Short mmCIF file of C-alpha atoms in Angstrom, two decimals:
data_model
loop_
_atom_site.label_atom_id
_atom_site.label_comp_id
_atom_site.label_asym_id
_atom_site.label_seq_id
_atom_site.Cartn_x
_atom_site.Cartn_y
_atom_site.Cartn_z
CA MET Y 1 56.31 64.69 78.64
CA ASP Y 2 53.62 62.16 79.73
CA ASN Y 3 50.76 63.13 82.39
CA CYS Y 4 49.89 66.30 79.66
CA LEU Y 5 45.97 67.22 78.77
CA ASP Y 6 44.78 63.65 78.33
CA PHE Y 7 40.81 64.26 77.51
CA ASN Y 8 40.15 60.84 77.36
CA ALA Y 9 41.58 59.96 81.05
CA PRO Y 10 39.16 59.00 83.08
CA HIS Y 11 37.36 61.52 85.18
CA SER Y 12 38.36 60.91 88.47
CA MET Y 13 37.98 62.66 91.70
CA GLY Y 14 41.09 62.84 93.63
CA THR Y 15 39.71 63.99 96.39
CA THR Y 16 39.63 64.16 100.03
CA ILE Y 17 36.58 63.06 101.75
CA VAL Y 18 35.80 62.87 105.43
CA GLY Y 19 32.97 61.56 107.95
CA VAL Y 20 32.73 62.34 111.64
CA THR Y 21 30.39 61.50 114.34
CA TYR Y 22 29.53 63.36 117.31
CA ASN Y 23 26.80 63.72 119.93
CA GLY Y 24 23.40 64.11 118.19
CA GLY Y 25 24.28 63.50 114.36
CA VAL Y 26 27.37 63.05 111.81
CA VAL Y 27 29.23 65.73 109.72
CA LEU Y 28 30.33 64.80 106.16
CA GLY Y 29 32.98 66.86 104.45
CA ALA Y 30 34.57 67.31 100.87
CA ASP Y 31 36.51 69.11 98.60
CA SER Y 32 35.15 70.27 95.10
CA ARG Y 33 37.85 69.04 92.55
CA THR Y 34 37.40 66.63 89.89
CA SER Y 35 40.55 66.28 87.43
CA THR Y 36 41.03 64.57 83.85
CA GLY Y 37 44.57 63.71 84.45
CA VAL Y 38 45.83 66.93 85.53
CA TYR Y 39 43.38 69.17 84.11
CA VAL Y 40 40.80 70.43 86.34
CA ALA Y 41 37.73 69.47 84.68
CA ASN Y 42 35.29 70.69 87.80
CA ARG Y 43 36.55 73.12 90.26
CA ALA Y 44 33.35 73.08 92.14
CA SER Y 45 31.70 69.69 92.11
CA ASP Y 46 29.71 68.26 94.96
CA LYS Y 47 30.88 65.10 96.18
CA ILE Y 48 28.23 64.85 99.18
CA THR Y 49 25.25 63.06 97.18
CA GLN Y 50 21.57 62.58 98.82
CA LEU Y 51 20.48 58.95 99.30
CA THR Y 52 17.51 59.40 101.08
CA ASP Y 53 16.42 62.26 103.44
CA ASN Y 54 18.52 61.37 106.35
CA VAL Y 55 21.26 59.54 104.46
CA TYR Y 56 23.92 61.21 102.18
CA VAL Y 57 27.42 59.68 100.73
CA CYS Y 58 30.83 61.15 100.11
CA ARG Y 59 31.98 59.92 96.52
CA SER Y 60 35.44 59.42 95.89
CA GLY Y 61 37.55 57.47 93.06
CA SER Y 62 35.99 57.17 89.68
CA ALA Y 63 33.43 59.94 89.13
CA ALA Y 64 31.42 57.98 86.57
CA ASP Y 65 31.48 54.66 89.08
CA SER Y 66 30.68 56.56 92.47
CA GLN Y 67 27.64 58.37 90.58
CA ILE Y 68 26.04 54.77 89.30
CA VAL Y 69 26.28 53.24 92.52
CA SER Y 70 24.68 56.31 94.50
CA ASP Y 71 22.11 56.18 91.75
CA TYR Y 72 21.38 52.45 92.24
CA VAL Y 73 21.39 52.85 95.92
CA ARG Y 74 18.87 55.91 95.70
CA TYR Y 75 16.58 53.59 93.41
CA PHE Y 76 16.54 50.60 95.62
CA LEU Y 77 16.25 52.60 98.68
CA HIS Y 78 13.15 54.53 97.35
CA GLN Y 79 11.28 51.10 96.73
CA HIS Y 80 12.67 49.84 100.29
CA THR Y 81 11.31 52.97 102.12
CA ILE Y 82 7.83 52.61 100.14
CA GLN Y 83 7.85 48.88 101.06
CA LEU Y 84 8.75 49.34 105.20
CA GLY Y 85 6.60 52.66 105.56
CA GLN Y 86 9.24 54.78 107.28
CA PRO Y 87 12.61 56.41 106.63
CA ALA Y 88 15.46 53.64 105.52
CA THR Y 89 18.02 53.41 108.25
CA VAL Y 90 21.89 54.18 107.92
CA LYS Y 91 22.82 50.85 107.98
CA VAL Y 92 20.53 49.23 105.44
CA THR Y 93 21.65 52.26 103.37
CA ALA Y 94 25.36 51.45 103.87
CA ASN Y 95 24.45 47.58 103.32
CA LEU Y 96 23.21 48.59 100.00
CA VAL Y 97 26.48 50.43 99.13
CA ARG Y 98 28.45 47.49 100.23
CA LEU Y 99 26.43 45.00 97.96
CA LEU Y 100 26.92 46.82 94.76
CA SER Y 101 30.61 47.67 95.42
CA TYR Y 102 31.49 44.19 96.29
CA ASN Y 103 29.49 42.20 93.90
CA ASN Y 104 30.79 44.25 91.20
CA LYS Y 105 34.44 44.65 92.70
CA ASN Y 106 36.50 43.88 89.51
CA PHE Y 107 34.56 46.50 87.58
CA LEU Y 108 34.42 49.32 90.09
CA GLU Y 109 36.89 51.84 91.32
CA THR Y 110 35.15 54.03 94.02
CA GLY Y 111 35.52 54.47 97.86
CA LEU Y 112 32.51 55.87 99.32
CA ILE Y 113 31.63 57.31 103.36
CA VAL Y 114 28.40 56.82 103.89
CA GLY Y 115 26.76 59.13 107.05
CA GLY Y 116 23.29 59.81 108.58
CA TRP Y 117 21.10 59.54 111.20
CA ASP Y 118 18.38 57.32 112.20
CA LYS Y 119 15.75 56.95 115.25
CA TYR Y 120 17.28 53.96 115.87
CA GLU Y 121 20.84 54.57 116.39
CA GLY Y 122 21.38 58.11 115.96
CA GLY Y 123 24.47 59.24 113.69
CA GLN Y 124 26.27 56.71 112.10
CA ILE Y 125 29.47 56.64 109.62
CA TYR Y 126 30.34 53.49 107.54
CA GLY Y 127 33.49 53.51 105.19
CA VAL Y 128 32.96 51.18 101.86
CA PRO Y 129 36.47 51.38 100.40
CA LEU Y 130 37.83 49.88 97.29
CA GLY Y 131 36.55 46.25 97.12
CA GLY Y 132 33.61 46.29 99.00
CA THR Y 133 34.18 46.07 102.98
CA ILE Y 134 32.13 47.78 105.11
CA VAL Y 135 33.51 49.50 108.67
CA GLN Y 136 31.15 51.24 111.08
CA GLN Y 137 33.70 54.10 112.58
CA PRO Y 138 33.29 56.90 114.54
CA PHE Y 139 35.00 58.97 111.85
CA ALA Y 140 36.39 58.09 108.44
CA ILE Y 141 38.36 59.56 105.77
CA GLY Y 142 39.29 58.84 102.22
CA GLY Y 143 40.12 59.50 98.88
CA SER Y 144 43.63 60.60 97.82
CA GLY Y 145 43.93 63.58 100.17
CA SER Y 146 43.49 61.15 103.09
CA SER Y 147 46.86 60.09 103.35
CA TYR Y 148 47.65 63.41 104.97
CA LEU Y 149 45.12 63.44 107.51
CA TYR Y 150 45.89 60.02 109.15
CA GLY Y 151 48.65 61.84 111.85
CA PHE Y 152 46.11 64.43 112.09
CA PHE Y 153 43.03 63.02 113.15
CA ASP Y 154 45.21 60.63 115.08
CA GLN Y 155 45.79 63.63 117.73
CA ALA Y 156 42.72 65.89 116.78
CA TRP Y 157 39.72 63.60 117.09
CA LYS Y 158 38.11 63.34 120.71
CA GLU Y 159 34.87 61.27 121.59
CA GLY Y 160 31.83 63.47 122.17
CA MET Y 161 32.31 66.55 120.45
CA THR Y 162 29.51 69.04 119.80
CA LYS Y 163 28.19 69.91 116.75
CA ASP Y 164 30.26 73.13 115.79
CA GLU Y 165 33.35 71.23 117.10
CA ALA Y 166 32.98 68.42 114.55
CA GLU Y 167 32.18 70.83 111.93
CA GLU Y 168 35.34 72.89 112.40
CA LEU Y 169 37.37 69.68 112.57
CA VAL Y 170 36.18 68.47 109.18
CA ARG Y 171 36.32 71.69 107.75
CA LYS Y 172 40.04 72.27 109.00
CA ALA Y 173 40.88 68.78 107.76
CA VAL Y 174 39.83 69.07 104.32
CA SER Y 175 41.20 72.46 104.04
CA LEU Y 176 44.78 70.46 105.05
CA ALA Y 177 44.42 67.88 102.89
CA ILE Y 178 43.62 70.48 99.83
CA ALA Y 179 46.79 72.36 100.76
CA ARG Y 180 48.97 69.23 100.40
CA ASP Y 181 47.08 66.92 97.93
CA GLY Y 182 47.47 68.15 94.03
CA ALA Y 183 44.16 65.98 93.30
CA SER Y 184 42.04 67.80 96.01
CA GLY Y 185 41.38 71.22 95.82
CA GLY Y 186 38.63 73.96 95.46
CA VAL Y 187 36.16 74.79 98.15
CA VAL Y 188 35.25 72.72 100.95
CA ARG Y 189 31.59 71.32 100.79
CA THR Y 190 29.86 69.93 104.88
CA VAL Y 191 26.81 68.36 105.05
CA ILE Y 192 25.32 67.82 108.84
CA ILE Y 193 22.87 65.48 109.35
CA ASN Y 194 20.68 65.10 113.06
CA SER Y 195 17.37 64.54 114.25
CA GLU Y 196 16.35 68.41 112.98
CA GLY Y 197 17.17 67.86 109.74
CA VAL Y 198 20.18 68.41 107.07
CA THR Y 199 22.22 71.46 106.73
CA ARG Y 200 24.44 72.14 103.62
CA ASN Y 201 27.54 75.08 104.07
CA PHE Y 202 29.84 75.90 101.67
CA TYR Y 203 33.35 77.14 102.30
CA PRO Y 204 35.70 78.87 99.50
CA GLY Y 205 39.30 79.92 100.38
CA ASP Y 206 39.31 82.99 101.88
CA GLN Y 207 36.94 81.67 104.67
CA LEU Y 208 39.67 78.85 105.40
CA PRO Y 209 42.77 79.37 107.63
CA LEU Y 210 46.18 79.85 105.83
CA TRP Y 211 48.56 77.00 106.36
CA HIS Y 212 52.36 76.87 106.19
CA GLU Y 213 53.99 78.83 103.80
CA GLU Y 214 50.50 79.94 102.50
CA LEU Y 215 50.04 83.73 101.93
CA GLU Y 216 47.40 86.27 102.24
CA PRO Y 217 45.81 86.65 98.70
CA HIS Y 218 45.79 89.93 96.97
CA PHE Y 219 43.97 91.22 93.85
CA SER Y 220 47.45 92.00 92.07
CA LEU Y 221 51.30 92.38 92.54
CA LEU Y 222 50.11 95.79 91.72
CA ASP Y 223 48.16 96.92 94.93
CA ILE Y 224 51.33 95.44 96.96
CA LEU Y 225 54.00 97.58 95.06
CA SER Y 226 52.02 100.40 95.43
CA SER Y 227 51.15 100.18 98.89
CA PRO Y 228 53.74 102.34 100.98
CA THR Y 229 56.07 100.15 103.04
CA PRO Y 230 56.27 102.05 106.53
CA SER Y 231 59.90 103.65 107.24
CA PRO Y 232 61.80 102.59 110.18
CA MET Y 233 61.02 106.15 111.81
CA ASP Y 234 57.25 106.13 111.54
CA ILE Y 235 55.79 106.45 114.92
CA MET T 1 81.88 43.42 78.93
CA ALA T 2 80.07 46.97 78.96
CA THR T 3 79.86 48.25 82.28
CA VAL T 4 78.45 51.58 81.15
CA ALA T 5 76.14 52.85 83.81
CA GLU T 6 72.60 52.46 82.40
CA SER T 7 71.24 53.52 85.72
CA GLU T 8 72.73 56.98 85.19
CA ARG T 9 69.76 58.37 83.18
CA THR T 10 66.58 60.45 83.92
CA LEU T 11 63.97 57.97 83.21
CA TYR T 12 61.19 60.24 85.14
CA PRO T 13 60.94 63.40 87.27
CA TYR T 14 60.70 63.18 90.90
CA VAL T 15 60.15 66.90 92.12
CA THR T 16 58.43 69.13 89.66
CA GLY T 17 57.77 72.64 88.86
CA SER T 18 54.44 73.58 86.97
CA SER T 19 53.97 76.12 83.91
CA VAL T 20 55.97 79.15 83.39
CA VAL T 21 54.54 82.01 81.33
CA ALA T 22 56.06 84.91 79.83
CA LEU T 23 55.30 87.93 77.92
CA LYS T 24 57.20 90.52 76.12
CA TYR T 25 55.83 94.29 77.31
CA LYS T 26 57.13 98.00 76.41
CA ASP T 27 60.02 97.94 78.28
CA GLY T 28 61.19 94.48 78.16
CA ILE T 29 60.13 90.88 79.41
CA LEU T 30 57.64 90.22 82.36
CA MET T 31 57.60 86.61 83.62
CA ALA T 32 55.72 84.55 85.83
CA ALA T 33 55.55 80.98 87.83
CA ASP T 34 54.20 79.76 90.86
CA MET T 35 56.82 78.34 93.79
CA GLY T 36 55.45 74.85 94.05
CA GLY T 37 57.64 71.75 93.65
CA SER T 38 55.24 68.85 93.37
CA TYR T 39 56.41 65.21 94.43
CA GLY T 40 53.79 63.04 92.15
CA SER T 41 50.47 64.33 93.34
CA THR T 42 51.74 65.74 96.53
CA LEU T 43 52.24 69.58 96.87
CA ARG T 44 55.43 69.02 98.85
CA TYR T 45 57.91 71.95 98.54
CA LYS T 46 56.17 75.78 98.19
CA SER T 47 59.01 77.85 98.42
CA ILE T 48 61.02 77.19 95.19
CA GLU T 49 62.36 79.86 93.07
CA ARG T 50 61.75 78.88 89.31
CA LEU T 51 62.65 82.35 87.98
CA LYS T 52 66.48 83.33 88.00
CA PRO T 53 68.79 86.02 86.46
CA VAL T 54 71.40 84.90 84.64
CA GLY T 55 74.04 87.33 83.69
CA LYS T 56 73.18 91.05 83.00
CA HIS T 57 71.00 90.33 80.37
CA THR T 58 68.77 87.50 80.66
CA LEU T 59 66.19 85.88 82.79
CA LEU T 60 65.45 82.09 83.14
CA GLY T 61 62.37 80.31 84.00
CA ALA T 62 61.88 76.78 84.44
CA SER T 63 59.28 73.95 84.84
CA GLY T 64 59.95 70.06 85.14
CA GLU T 65 62.33 68.63 87.24
CA ILE T 66 63.93 71.06 89.84
CA SER T 67 67.20 68.82 90.23
CA ASP T 68 67.95 69.19 86.59
CA PHE T 69 67.21 72.80 86.82
CA GLN T 70 69.75 73.56 89.53
CA GLU T 71 72.09 71.57 87.32
CA ILE T 72 71.51 73.80 84.45
CA LEU T 73 71.99 77.06 86.75
CA ARG T 74 75.34 75.53 87.68
CA TYR T 75 76.26 75.15 83.81
CA LEU T 76 75.30 78.95 83.23
CA ASP T 77 77.38 80.32 86.31
CA GLU T 78 80.54 78.45 84.67
CA LEU T 79 79.48 79.96 81.16
CA ILE T 80 78.62 83.42 82.48
CA LEU T 81 81.91 83.40 84.41
CA TYR T 82 84.39 82.59 81.63
CA ASP T 83 82.39 84.97 79.47
CA ASN T 84 83.14 87.93 82.11
CA MET T 85 86.87 86.52 82.53
CA TRP T 86 87.53 87.52 78.79
CA ASP T 87 86.86 91.29 80.30
CA ASP T 88 86.42 92.43 77.06
CA GLY T 89 83.34 94.55 77.56
CA ASN T 90 81.14 92.30 75.72
CA SER T 91 78.59 90.16 77.77
CA LEU T 92 76.17 87.05 77.01
CA GLY T 93 72.78 88.41 75.69
CA PRO T 94 69.55 86.08 75.87
CA LYS T 95 69.89 85.22 72.35
CA GLU T 96 73.44 83.57 73.28
CA VAL T 97 72.33 81.69 76.29
CA HIS T 98 69.01 80.55 74.67
CA SER T 99 71.21 79.11 71.73
CA TYR T 100 73.80 77.65 74.74
CA LEU T 101 70.83 75.97 76.29
CA THR T 102 69.25 74.82 73.03
CA ARG T 103 72.32 72.58 72.06
CA VAL T 104 72.67 71.46 75.61
CA MET T 105 69.11 70.10 75.57
CA TYR T 106 69.30 68.76 72.20
CA ASN T 107 72.59 66.90 72.66
CA ARG T 108 71.28 65.56 76.22
CA ARG T 109 67.89 64.23 74.25
CA ASN T 110 70.36 62.34 71.74
CA LYS T 111 72.20 60.28 74.44
CA PHE T 112 68.53 59.52 75.96
CA ASN T 113 69.89 61.36 79.12
CA PRO T 114 67.70 64.35 78.93
CA LEU T 115 67.33 67.47 81.31
CA TRP T 116 63.85 66.93 82.33
CA ASN T 117 62.70 70.96 81.83
CA SER T 118 61.00 73.42 79.70
CA LEU T 119 62.85 76.37 79.97
CA VAL T 120 61.69 79.84 79.22
CA LEU T 121 64.53 82.54 78.57
CA GLY T 122 63.84 86.20 78.31
CA GLY T 123 65.82 89.32 78.17
CA VAL T 124 66.91 92.70 76.70
CA LYS T 125 70.14 93.84 74.90
CA ASN T 126 71.23 96.58 72.95
CA GLY T 127 67.28 97.74 72.93
CA GLN T 128 66.22 94.43 71.64
CA LYS T 129 63.84 92.27 73.48
CA TYR T 130 64.33 88.47 73.04
CA LEU T 131 62.00 85.91 74.39
CA GLY T 132 62.16 82.06 73.71
CA MET T 133 61.52 78.92 74.90
CA VAL T 134 63.56 75.41 75.08
CA ASN T 135 62.35 71.66 75.99
CA MET T 136 63.75 68.48 77.07
CA ILE T 137 63.61 67.29 73.52
CA GLY T 138 65.48 70.02 72.04
CA ILE T 139 62.43 71.82 70.57
CA ASN T 140 63.34 75.42 70.87
CA PHE T 141 61.41 78.79 69.42
CA GLU T 142 61.09 82.71 70.22
CA ASP T 143 58.02 84.72 70.08
CA ASN T 144 56.19 87.35 71.54
CA HIS T 145 54.40 85.23 74.31
CA VAL T 146 55.64 81.98 75.52
CA ALA T 147 54.11 79.30 78.27
CA THR T 148 55.47 75.76 79.45
CA GLY T 149 53.45 72.96 80.38
CA LEU T 150 49.82 73.11 81.02
CA GLY T 151 50.44 76.92 80.26
CA ASN T 152 50.28 76.25 76.49
CA HIS T 153 46.59 75.17 76.69
CA LEU T 154 45.44 77.42 79.27
CA ALA T 155 47.73 80.91 79.03
CA ARG T 156 48.66 80.90 75.50
CA PRO T 157 44.87 81.49 74.12
CA ILE T 158 44.41 84.42 76.46
CA LEU T 159 47.53 85.87 75.60
CA ARG T 160 46.86 85.43 71.97
CA ASP T 161 43.54 87.11 72.42
CA GLU T 162 44.78 90.19 74.72
CA TRP T 163 48.72 90.85 73.97
CA ASN T 164 49.62 93.60 72.11
CA GLU T 165 53.04 95.45 71.31
CA ASN T 166 52.65 98.43 73.74
CA LEU T 167 51.69 96.82 77.08
CA THR T 168 52.77 98.95 80.04
CA PHE T 169 54.13 97.40 83.01
CA GLU T 170 50.99 97.29 84.81
CA GLU T 171 49.17 95.92 82.09
CA GLY T 172 51.58 93.16 81.42
CA VAL T 173 51.34 92.52 85.12
CA LYS T 174 47.32 92.35 85.15
CA LEU T 175 47.51 90.07 82.00
CA LEU T 176 49.94 87.78 83.60
CA GLU T 177 47.87 87.15 86.83
CA LYS T 178 44.95 86.52 84.76
CA CYS T 179 46.98 83.37 83.20
CA MET T 180 48.30 82.45 86.30
CA ARG T 181 44.63 82.44 87.94
CA VAL T 182 43.44 80.20 85.00
CA LEU T 183 46.21 77.95 86.15
CA LEU T 184 45.48 78.01 89.25
CA TYR T 185 41.97 76.83 89.04
CA ARG T 186 42.45 74.48 86.14
CA ASP T 187 46.01 73.02 86.73
CA ARG T 188 46.47 70.34 89.60
CA SER T 189 50.18 71.11 90.28
CA ALA T 190 49.70 74.60 90.47
CA VAL T 191 50.17 76.38 94.31
CA ASN T 192 49.07 79.63 94.88
CA LYS T 193 51.96 81.42 95.93
CA ILE T 194 53.28 83.58 92.55
CA GLN T 195 56.53 85.28 91.31
CA ILE T 196 56.43 87.56 88.88
CA SER T 197 59.90 88.88 87.54
CA LYS T 198 60.62 91.76 85.17
CA ILE T 199 64.02 92.70 82.85
CA THR T 200 64.51 95.86 81.21
CA GLU T 201 67.44 96.96 79.62
CA GLU T 202 68.64 98.79 82.89
CA ASP T 203 68.04 95.95 85.56
CA CYS T 204 66.34 92.89 86.47
CA THR T 205 63.92 92.39 89.35
CA VAL T 206 62.41 89.34 90.66
CA PHE T 207 59.55 90.61 92.97
CA PRO T 208 58.63 88.80 96.40
CA PRO T 209 56.00 86.10 96.29
CA PHE T 210 52.71 86.76 96.81
CA SER T 211 49.08 84.89 96.48
CA LEU T 212 46.21 85.59 94.22
CA LYS T 213 42.44 86.02 95.31
CA THR T 214 40.26 83.37 93.55
CA TYR T 215 36.44 83.74 93.29
CA TRP T 216 33.90 80.94 94.15
CA ASP T 217 31.02 83.33 95.00
CA PHE T 218 28.67 82.05 92.27
CA SER T 219 25.49 80.45 92.85
CA ALA T 220 26.12 77.67 90.59
CA PHE T 221 28.78 76.77 92.81
CA LYS T 222 26.79 76.56 95.96
CA ASN T 223 24.23 74.57 94.45
CA PRO T 224 25.60 72.56 91.41
CA THR T 225 22.71 70.14 91.67
CA ALA T 226 19.89 72.39 91.91
CA ALA T 227 18.58 71.74 88.64
CA VAL T 228 18.08 68.01 89.39
CA ASP T 229 14.79 66.42 90.67
CA LEU T 230 15.73 64.22 93.76
CA ILE T 231 13.11 61.35 94.29
#
């Protein structure tokens, strides 16, 4: 059968990535699965990568391509920050990402969501899909798991959310995508960026809600078999 | 003027089940599979039963194309029915069912119209435990523990290490759960809803579906890039 373990298949982060603005900053979210064909090469990857103190990027597509783009952007931004004398803006960061994606479009296969906070425009999210288009959006979704989230966001996204509402939305969204996308899985990581700084969070499966047809997890079938089922006449 | 229906052959699978893992234990056979039916990379169906009893003495587990598995169940229904109609006190055991299925799978392969499955057959008859496997190209064998698909790469090594002749039911279940948990972590098409079934000389039980706890509480997971010096 094709599709068996092909260790030479490129490491691809199937992925679900999400970025949402709220009044005061942004929340970025991602799953943690990196697959090589059908094998899960890393079940706890960190797909939300720092570019500067105040700007992070969510990576999807080819693991190698997204890592190298992030590394180049971080390198150029570092020099830019020194020259400018103050933190880089989110817009400049996103544009650097765009330049690399666009000018190497025939070689790269990576979709990115750039999110951060700066003192001029506050929280911003920029989507940079395959090909190097740049699109500023109130929220962005990407990766293979995002297919399952278009309807969800159409219904659940609202203008002017609080930080906690935005984080809950991101957590719920990534968790829903993980439930249906075989290429997404593992834990949900979120990064909140605002004027006060950056907060990283980590949500394993047991801290996420159960969706349709999902069951409460147990240590073993033996625990279920040995627990007495209540008989009908028990008070 | 050959109007042979070239269109009527399975070229590639559509709705697929992932691994099945099985082992012999003291009283019979234990088999486990998750209840997922994937549609490409989408985890579309989450309550597909991939372990089915066949007759009195056999348990059949399938991975691969679900529609082909359902067709196989129809063939087996007919086989068991005709066997019962003889009413001669004899009934088809796991070895016979395995042999039948091997012929079916191999002959379909020769006609370039395979049943896109990997099947695990287990059972006990007259005190003899039997556990075998047959796949879509007709490869078949029997062993003390078998697995399909990714289970061959991930579960078999664990079983080779930890299986022994005298496993109790509890030990067997724990061992299968260990295998299924690894598959949950490392197989993209795995779904966290598992069915375990056992077959002994006396009877066959398919236990109700359940979910396994998974472990993510490692500091290396919380902060994977801790060792990297940034800027």
